[in-house]
Tab-separated table of C-alpha atoms and ligand atoms in Angstrom:
chain	number	residue	atom	x	y	z
A	1	PRO	CA	0.048	-0.223	0.063
A	2	GLY	CA	2.729	2.425	0.170
A	3	SER	CA	4.435	4.817	-2.529
A	4	ALA	CA	5.312	2.480	-5.095
A	5	GLU	CA	8.677	3.807	-5.561
A	6	LEU	CA	11.988	3.702	-3.314
A	7	VAL	CA	13.792	6.797	-2.068
A	8	ARG	CA	17.819	6.224	-1.301
A	9	GLY	CA	19.381	7.565	1.601
A	10	ARG	CA	22.619	7.135	3.815
A	11	VAL	CA	22.070	6.654	7.272
A	12	VAL	CA	22.936	9.628	9.309
A	13	ARG	CA	22.557	7.961	12.877
A	14	VAL	CA	20.291	5.017	14.867
A	15	ASP	CA	18.917	5.696	17.975
A	16	LYS	CA	16.758	2.943	19.899
A	17	GLY	CA	15.598	1.941	16.533
A	18	LEU	CA	14.686	4.765	14.926
A	19	SER	CA	16.924	6.333	11.814
A	20	THR	CA	17.782	9.525	10.587
A	21	VAL	CA	18.489	9.297	7.284
A	22	LEU	CA	19.986	11.710	4.597
A	23	THR	CA	17.840	11.954	1.692
A	24	GLU	CA	18.223	14.678	-1.649
A	25	ASP	CA	15.720	16.028	0.186
A	26	GLY	CA	17.084	16.481	3.603
A	27	PRO	CA	16.700	14.597	6.518
A	28	VAL	CA	14.276	12.148	7.598
A	29	ARG	CA	13.188	9.621	10.431
A	30	ALA	CA	12.736	6.367	9.396
A	31	THR	CA	11.893	3.201	11.354
A	32	TRP	CA	12.440	-0.567	10.006
A	33	SER	CA	10.175	-2.679	8.019
A	34	GLY	CA	9.089	-6.230	8.577
A	35	GLY	CA	11.619	-6.921	6.256
A	36	VAL	CA	14.430	-5.471	7.978
A	37	LEU	CA	13.149	-6.270	11.015
A	38	ALA	CA	12.837	-10.300	10.138
A	39	ALA	CA	16.436	-9.772	8.824
A	40	ILE	CA	17.978	-8.129	11.817
A	41	ALA	CA	16.349	-11.359	13.888
A	42	VAL	CA	18.355	-13.362	12.010
A	43	GLU	CA	21.825	-11.329	12.308
A	44	PRO	CA	21.793	-8.281	14.389
A	45	GLN	CA	24.795	-7.133	11.881
A	46	ALA	CA	21.645	-6.375	9.695
A	47	THR	CA	20.609	-3.376	11.708
A	48	PRO	CA	21.307	-0.310	9.583
A	49	CYS	CA	23.971	1.578	11.264
A	50	THR	CA	25.712	5.285	10.599
A	51	GLY	CA	27.244	4.976	6.885
A	52	ASP	CA	24.763	2.259	5.523
A	53	TRP	CA	22.721	3.352	2.070
A	54	VAL	CA	18.928	2.019	2.461
A	55	ALA	CA	16.298	2.053	0.187
A	56	LEU	CA	13.044	3.998	1.924
A	57	ARG	CA	9.310	3.850	1.622
A	58	HIS	CA	6.963	6.829	2.381
A	59	TRP	CA	3.789	5.469	3.908
A	60	PRO	CA	0.069	7.144	3.485
A	61	ASP	CA	-0.027	7.904	7.032
A	62	ASP	CA	3.720	9.998	6.776
A	63	ARG	CA	5.645	6.899	8.305
A	64	ILE	CA	9.255	6.607	6.716
A	65	THR	CA	10.375	2.948	6.924
A	66	VAL	CA	13.974	1.378	5.838
A	67	GLU	CA	13.069	-1.477	3.264
A	68	ALA	CA	16.237	-2.413	2.159
A	69	LEU	CA	20.127	-2.094	3.184
A	70	ALA	CA	22.814	-2.195	0.326
A	71	PRO	CA	25.720	-4.288	0.779
A	72	ARG	CA	28.424	-2.654	2.976
A	73	ARG	CA	31.906	-2.061	1.090
A	74	THR	CA	33.702	-1.782	4.484
A	75	ALA	CA	32.471	-2.288	8.122
A	76	ILE	CA	34.292	-0.771	11.347
A	77	VAL	CA	32.526	-3.214	13.809
A	78	ARG	CA	33.263	-3.677	17.975
A	79	ALA	CA	34.221	-7.041	19.491
A	80	GLU	CA	31.279	-7.727	21.645
A	81	ALA	CA	32.465	-7.442	25.509
A	82	SER	CA	29.813	-10.325	26.414
A	83	GLY	CA	30.915	-12.519	23.138
A	84	THR	CA	27.409	-13.588	22.900
A	85	SER	CA	27.369	-12.013	18.946
A	86	ARG	CA	29.351	-11.022	15.977
A	87	GLY	CA	29.826	-7.432	17.159
A	88	GLN	CA	27.905	-4.509	16.031
A	89	VAL	CA	28.760	-2.484	13.360
A	90	LEU	CA	29.755	0.983	14.029
A	91	ALA	CA	30.123	2.228	10.701
A	92	ALA	CA	29.550	1.321	6.950
A	93	ASN	CA	31.034	2.380	3.822
A	94	VAL	CA	34.124	4.321	5.010
A	95	ASP	CA	36.709	4.751	2.686
A	96	VAL	CA	39.516	6.104	4.903
A	97	ILE	CA	40.003	5.821	8.800
A	98	ALA	CA	41.703	8.842	10.085
A	99	ILE	CA	43.331	7.705	13.568
A	100	VAL	CA	43.505	11.215	14.752
A	101	VAL	CA	45.818	11.813	17.561
A	102	GLY	CA	47.286	15.013	18.951
A	103	LEU	CA	51.031	16.010	19.034
A	104	GLU	CA	51.215	17.369	22.710
A	105	PRO	CA	50.759	15.454	24.915
A	106	GLU	CA	53.579	12.811	23.074
A	107	PRO	CA	51.725	10.308	21.346
A	108	ASN	CA	51.043	7.268	22.551
A	109	ILE	CA	52.577	4.501	19.741
A	110	GLY	CA	50.840	1.262	21.315
A	111	ARG	CA	47.067	2.873	20.901
A	112	ILE	CA	48.129	3.801	17.056
A	113	GLU	CA	49.226	0.424	16.555
A	114	ARG	CA	45.882	-0.868	17.960
A	115	PHE	CA	43.912	1.721	16.005
A	116	LEU	CA	45.439	0.764	13.064
A	117	ALA	CA	45.323	-3.120	13.464
A	118	LEU	CA	40.893	-1.966	13.734
A	119	ALA	CA	41.198	-0.199	10.986
A	120	TRP	CA	42.775	-2.509	8.726
A	121	GLU	CA	40.412	-5.027	9.208
A	122	SER	CA	37.320	-3.188	8.242
A	123	GLY	CA	38.438	-2.699	4.888
A	124	ALA	CA	38.551	0.860	4.876
A	125	ARG	CA	42.599	2.742	4.269
A	126	PRO	CA	43.585	3.581	7.513
A	127	VAL	CA	45.897	7.452	7.873
A	128	VAL	CA	47.314	8.451	10.826
A	129	VAL	CA	46.837	12.095	11.122
A	130	LEU	CA	48.885	13.996	13.620
A	131	THR	CA	47.467	17.544	14.840
A	132	LYS	CA	48.258	19.656	17.188
A	133	ALA	CA	51.483	20.677	14.791
A	134	ASP	CA	51.222	24.320	16.287
A	135	LEU	CA	52.549	22.458	19.948
A	136	VAL	CA	55.435	21.242	19.216
A	137	ILE	CA	58.656	22.083	17.460
A	138	ASP	CA	60.011	18.752	16.187
A	139	ALA	CA	56.699	17.311	14.809
A	140	ASP	CA	58.358	15.653	11.925
A	141	SER	CA	60.605	13.800	13.837
A	142	VAL	CA	57.528	12.266	15.815
A	143	ALA	CA	56.050	11.855	12.352
A	144	GLU	CA	58.640	9.697	11.533
A	145	ASP	CA	58.446	7.317	14.695
A	146	VAL	CA	55.110	6.873	14.268
A	147	ALA	CA	55.606	6.115	10.406
A	148	THR	CA	57.851	3.080	11.442
A	149	ALA	CA	55.024	1.372	13.807
A	150	ALA	CA	52.344	1.934	10.553
A	151	PRO	CA	53.620	-0.070	7.809
A	152	GLY	CA	51.571	0.962	4.693
A	153	ALA	CA	49.645	3.496	6.316
A	154	ASP	CA	50.040	7.437	5.528
A	155	VAL	CA	51.277	9.696	8.246
A	156	LEU	CA	50.209	12.891	7.869
A	157	VAL	CA	50.992	16.497	9.899
A	158	CYS	CA	48.269	19.417	10.261
A	159	SER	CA	47.463	21.941	13.110
A	160	ALA	CA	43.820	22.458	13.094
A	161	THR	CA	44.644	25.609	14.933
A	162	THR	CA	47.154	27.165	12.173
A	163	GLY	CA	45.674	25.153	9.146
A	164	GLU	CA	48.704	23.988	8.397
A	165	GLY	CA	48.849	20.302	6.557
A	166	LEU	CA	45.345	20.659	6.275
A	167	GLU	CA	45.558	20.308	2.389
A	168	ALA	CA	46.900	17.229	2.639
A	169	VAL	CA	43.890	15.880	5.180
A	170	ARG	CA	41.272	17.432	2.729
A	171	ALA	CA	42.458	15.559	-0.249
A	172	LEU	CA	41.809	12.482	1.299
A	173	LEU	CA	38.048	13.639	0.769
A	174	ASP	CA	38.522	13.835	-2.685
A	175	ASP	CA	36.125	11.794	-5.258
A	176	ASN	CA	33.031	12.254	-2.544
A	177	ALA	CA	35.301	9.754	-0.300
A	178	THR	CA	34.016	8.850	3.375
A	179	MET	CA	36.327	9.108	6.120
A	180	ALA	CA	35.630	8.041	9.908
A	181	LEU	CA	37.449	9.650	12.616
A	182	LEU	CA	39.212	7.362	15.785
A	183	GLY	CA	41.377	8.791	18.337
A	184	VAL	CA	40.529	9.124	21.984
A	185	SER	CA	38.872	12.325	23.246
A	186	GLY	CA	40.719	15.483	23.513
A	187	ALA	CA	42.730	14.255	20.264
A	188	GLY	CA	41.515	16.909	18.204
A	189	LYS	CA	38.596	15.401	15.948
A	190	SER	CA	36.064	18.198	16.443
A	191	SER	CA	38.926	21.016	15.973
A	192	LEU	CA	39.893	19.142	12.723
A	193	VAL	CA	36.375	18.766	11.200
A	194	ASN	CA	35.541	22.187	11.516
A	195	ALA	CA	38.624	23.267	10.412
A	196	LEU	CA	38.256	20.934	7.365
A	197	ALA	CA	34.624	22.332	7.268
A	198	GLY	CA	35.540	25.851	7.133
A	199	VAL	CA	33.403	27.090	9.615
A	200	GLU	CA	32.158	25.858	13.390
A	201	LEU	CA	29.650	23.267	13.426
A	202	LEU	CA	28.172	22.914	16.707
A	203	ASP	CA	27.277	19.899	18.502
A	204	VAL	CA	24.052	19.823	17.426
A	205	GLN	CA	23.897	20.574	13.463
A	206	ALA	CA	20.506	21.904	11.817
A	207	ILE	CA	21.257	20.290	8.581
A	208	ARG	CA	17.456	21.380	7.003
A	209	GLU	CA	17.734	25.348	7.349
A	210	ASP	CA	15.822	26.225	3.741
A	211	GLY	CA	13.172	28.036	5.905
A	212	LYS	CA	10.430	25.967	4.826
A	213	GLY	CA	9.154	22.991	6.793
A	214	ARG	CA	10.809	21.525	10.116
A	215	HIS	CA	14.066	21.811	10.727
A	216	THR	CA	15.430	18.719	11.650
A	217	SER	CA	18.756	18.809	13.810
A	218	VAL	CA	20.648	15.827	14.493
A	219	ARG	CA	23.565	15.284	16.357
A	220	ARG	CA	27.043	15.428	14.440
A	221	GLU	CA	27.664	11.902	13.320
A	222	LEU	CA	27.761	11.682	9.690
A	223	ILE	CA	28.582	15.232	8.166
A	224	LEU	CA	28.599	16.283	4.494
A	225	LEU	CA	31.726	18.749	4.036
A	226	PRO	CA	30.536	22.141	1.844
A	227	GLY	CA	33.557	21.126	-0.274
A	228	GLY	CA	32.774	17.386	-0.972
A	229	GLY	CA	33.355	14.594	1.326
A	230	VAL	CA	31.618	12.712	4.349
A	231	VAL	CA	32.888	12.883	7.996
A	232	ILE	CA	31.784	9.957	10.758
A	233	ASP	CA	32.418	11.343	13.559
A	234	THR	CA	30.265	8.868	16.353
A	235	PRO	CA	30.966	8.210	19.646
A	236	GLY	CA	30.636	4.578	19.016
A	237	LEU	CA	33.921	5.382	17.374
A	238	ARG	CA	35.691	5.990	20.488
A	239	GLY	CA	37.144	3.778	22.538
A	240	ILE	CA	36.602	1.275	20.629
A	241	GLY	CA	37.941	-2.750	21.280
A	242	LEU	CA	39.886	-5.086	19.285
A	243	GLN	CA	38.325	-6.870	16.262
A	244	GLU	CA	37.894	-10.636	17.034
A	245	SER	CA	39.885	-11.938	13.869
A	246	GLY	CA	43.792	-11.471	13.673
A	247	GLU	CA	43.635	-10.017	10.103
A	248	GLY	CA	43.883	-6.696	11.020
A	249	LEU	CA	46.570	-7.323	13.166
A	250	ALA	CA	48.718	-9.129	10.586
A	251	ALA	CA	48.139	-6.101	7.962
A	252	ALA	CA	49.117	-3.744	10.846
A	253	PHE	CA	52.238	-5.585	11.660
A	254	PRO	CA	53.508	-7.340	8.356
A	255	ASP	CA	57.552	-6.646	9.679
A	256	VAL	CA	56.822	-8.917	12.757
A	257	THR	CA	54.482	-10.890	10.652
A	258	ALA	CA	56.838	-11.732	8.016
A	259	LEU	CA	59.288	-12.872	10.317
A	260	ALA	CA	57.267	-15.124	11.763
A	261	GLU	CA	56.693	-16.668	8.786
A	262	GLN	CA	60.303	-17.399	8.531
A	263	CYS	CA	60.894	-19.353	12.045
A	264	ARG	CA	61.569	-23.130	12.166
A	265	PHE	CA	58.557	-24.201	13.804
A	266	THR	CA	54.865	-23.159	12.600
A	267	ASP	CA	53.534	-23.073	15.629
A	268	CYS	CA	56.709	-21.139	17.044
A	269	ALA	CA	55.536	-18.880	20.299
A	270	HIS	CA	58.702	-16.321	19.212
A	271	VAL	CA	59.988	-16.408	22.991
A	272	THR	CA	62.624	-19.353	23.464
A	273	GLU	CA	62.207	-21.415	20.674
A	274	PRO	CA	65.415	-22.357	18.490
A	275	GLY	CA	65.255	-21.214	14.885
A	276	CYS	CA	63.109	-17.925	15.848
A	277	ALA	CA	63.280	-15.571	13.389
A	278	VAL	CA	61.399	-12.822	15.452
A	279	GLN	CA	64.168	-13.598	18.165
A	280	ALA	CA	66.907	-13.088	15.781
A	281	ALA	CA	65.618	-9.754	14.682
A	282	LEU	CA	65.008	-8.524	18.223
A	283	GLU	CA	68.777	-9.412	18.904
A	284	ASP	CA	70.493	-7.826	15.899
A	285	GLY	CA	68.229	-4.907	16.472
A	286	SER	CA	66.322	-5.132	13.304
A	287	LEU	CA	62.784	-5.646	15.014
A	288	PRO	CA	62.993	-3.162	18.110
A	289	VAL	CA	61.565	-4.481	21.283
A	290	ARG	CA	59.071	-1.716	21.707
A	291	ARG	CA	57.212	-2.654	18.455
A	292	TYR	CA	57.349	-6.670	19.569
A	293	GLU	CA	56.016	-5.891	23.041
A	294	SER	CA	53.008	-3.750	21.269
A	295	TRP	CA	52.615	-6.860	18.928
A	296	LYS	CA	52.460	-9.717	21.589
A	297	LYS	CA	50.339	-7.584	23.801
A	298	LEU	CA	47.594	-7.064	21.071
A	299	GLN	CA	47.978	-10.409	19.713
A	300	ARG	CA	47.317	-12.029	23.262
A	301	GLU	CA	43.769	-9.794	22.940
A	302	ALA	CA	42.926	-11.448	19.599
A	303	ALA	CA	43.547	-14.650	20.816
A	304	PHE	CA	41.511	-14.160	23.963
A	305	MET	CA	38.451	-12.682	21.583
A	306	ALA	CA	38.969	-15.870	19.324
A	307	ARG	CA	38.998	-18.239	22.209
A	308	ARG	CA	35.412	-16.324	23.684
A	309	THR	CA	34.303	-17.059	20.400
A	310	ASP	CA	35.234	-20.762	20.241
A	311	LEU	CA	33.052	-21.066	23.517
A	312	ARG	CA	30.104	-19.959	22.425
A	313	LEU	CA	30.007	-22.532	18.898
B	401	GDP	P1	38.007	15.730	20.439
B	401	GDP	O1	37.634	15.205	21.971
B	401	GDP	O2	39.230	14.602	19.411
B	401	GDP	O3	36.853	15.947	19.073
B	401	GDP	O4	38.857	16.952	20.618
B	401	GDP	P2	38.750	18.868	20.331
B	401	GDP	O5	38.800	18.843	18.800
B	401	GDP	O6	37.603	18.575	21.297
B	401	GDP	O7	40.015	19.014	21.185
B	401	GDP	C1	40.237	18.946	22.312
B	401	GDP	C2	41.222	20.233	22.981
B	401	GDP	O8	42.365	20.373	22.118
B	401	GDP	C3	40.727	21.528	22.759
B	401	GDP	O9	40.739	22.485	23.603
B	401	GDP	C4	40.790	21.851	21.138
B	401	GDP	O10	41.243	23.289	21.449
B	401	GDP	C5	42.132	21.618	21.161
B	401	GDP	N1	43.035	21.309	20.064
B	401	GDP	C6	42.387	20.708	18.765
B	401	GDP	N2	42.844	20.842	17.802
B	401	GDP	C7	43.989	21.625	18.244
B	401	GDP	C8	45.569	22.271	17.003
B	401	GDP	O11	45.433	22.091	16.314
B	401	GDP	N3	46.128	23.265	17.843
B	401	GDP	C9	46.120	23.387	19.466
B	401	GDP	N4	47.001	24.408	19.818
B	401	GDP	N5	44.814	22.858	20.286
B	401	GDP	C10	44.146	22.136	19.489
B	402	ZN	ZN1	59.528	-17.933	16.209
C-alpha cells in the first residue's frame, strides 16, 4: 500500500530503532520495515548503522520505513565484550579511517598500533593524522617514529589552529570519499572537522535550514563537508575495542608477520624456541623491542577474543 517508489538515502545515526536518514530532500526519520526487522532477528549485524545506504518507502500515513540495506563495502565492527554475538557494526561504507592523534601530549604509539589493526580489519584505508603541530617543534621527527609503527599507512602532520597541513587531510576526501575518525577524547577530532568544514559546527547541527518545513536537528555524526566528502565521527567509535580476527593485526604488523613466517617451527611462540626469526631480529636490533612487545600484547588480546568466540559455538 505504500508509495511504489523507493527513495535512496544514507543513515546518519540510529537511536533506539529509529534512524535519521539523509535523502536528497534533507534528513528524515525512519523505522525498520518488517523485512529489515526479520533480517535483524536472524543477524543483528543487519541493523542499519551510520554510513549505510538504504532504500526508503513513504507511507500514506507519513511513516517512513527502511526497506532494504545496500551491501556494505567496508564495516567498522566492535567486538562484543560479552562475546555472544558477532559484534556491532559502528560505521559502514567508510573509505578512509583517520586515526587522529594529538602531538601534545606525546603520542602513545601502542594505541596507534591498536587503532591501525582495527582500521585494517574494516577494509578501509588507514591514515594517521597527527594534529596540534603548532604545539611542538619537532613534529616531523615524531611523524617519522610513528611511521615506523604504521607500515603501509600514510602519516600526516597538521594543525587545526594554524591550518598547516590541512590540504593533505582534505585530499583524503577527494572523489566525495567517506572518512571516519578514530581517536581518544581530546585528540582534536572535532577541531579537525571544523577546520576542514571551514565553519564552526555546533554539537547539534541543523542540516535542513531551507526555511520551509520543519527543522531537523541531528547530532553531528555523519557530516557533509561543503567542499565535498563525508566525515563520520560517532561516539561509538571512541574507545573502540580490538576485532576478533587477527587479520587486521597481521596487516598492521607486516614486519613481524613476515619474520614469524621464517621461524623453524610453524607453531613458534617467538619466546625461546630455536630457529626463531623474531627473536633473531630482536637480537640484531632490526625489530625494535617496543614494537615486538606491542604486537605480543595485541596478539594476546586477539587470541582472547577468538577463544571467547570458540566458547559460544
Ligand atoms: P576531540 O575530543 O577529539 O573532538 O578533541 P577537540 O577537537 O575537542 O580538541 C581537544 C582540545 O584540543 C581542545 O581544547 C582544542 O581547542 C584543542 N585543539 C584541537 N586541535 C588543536 C590544534 O591543532 N592546535 C592546538 N593548539 N589545540 C588544538
Ligand atoms: Zn618465532
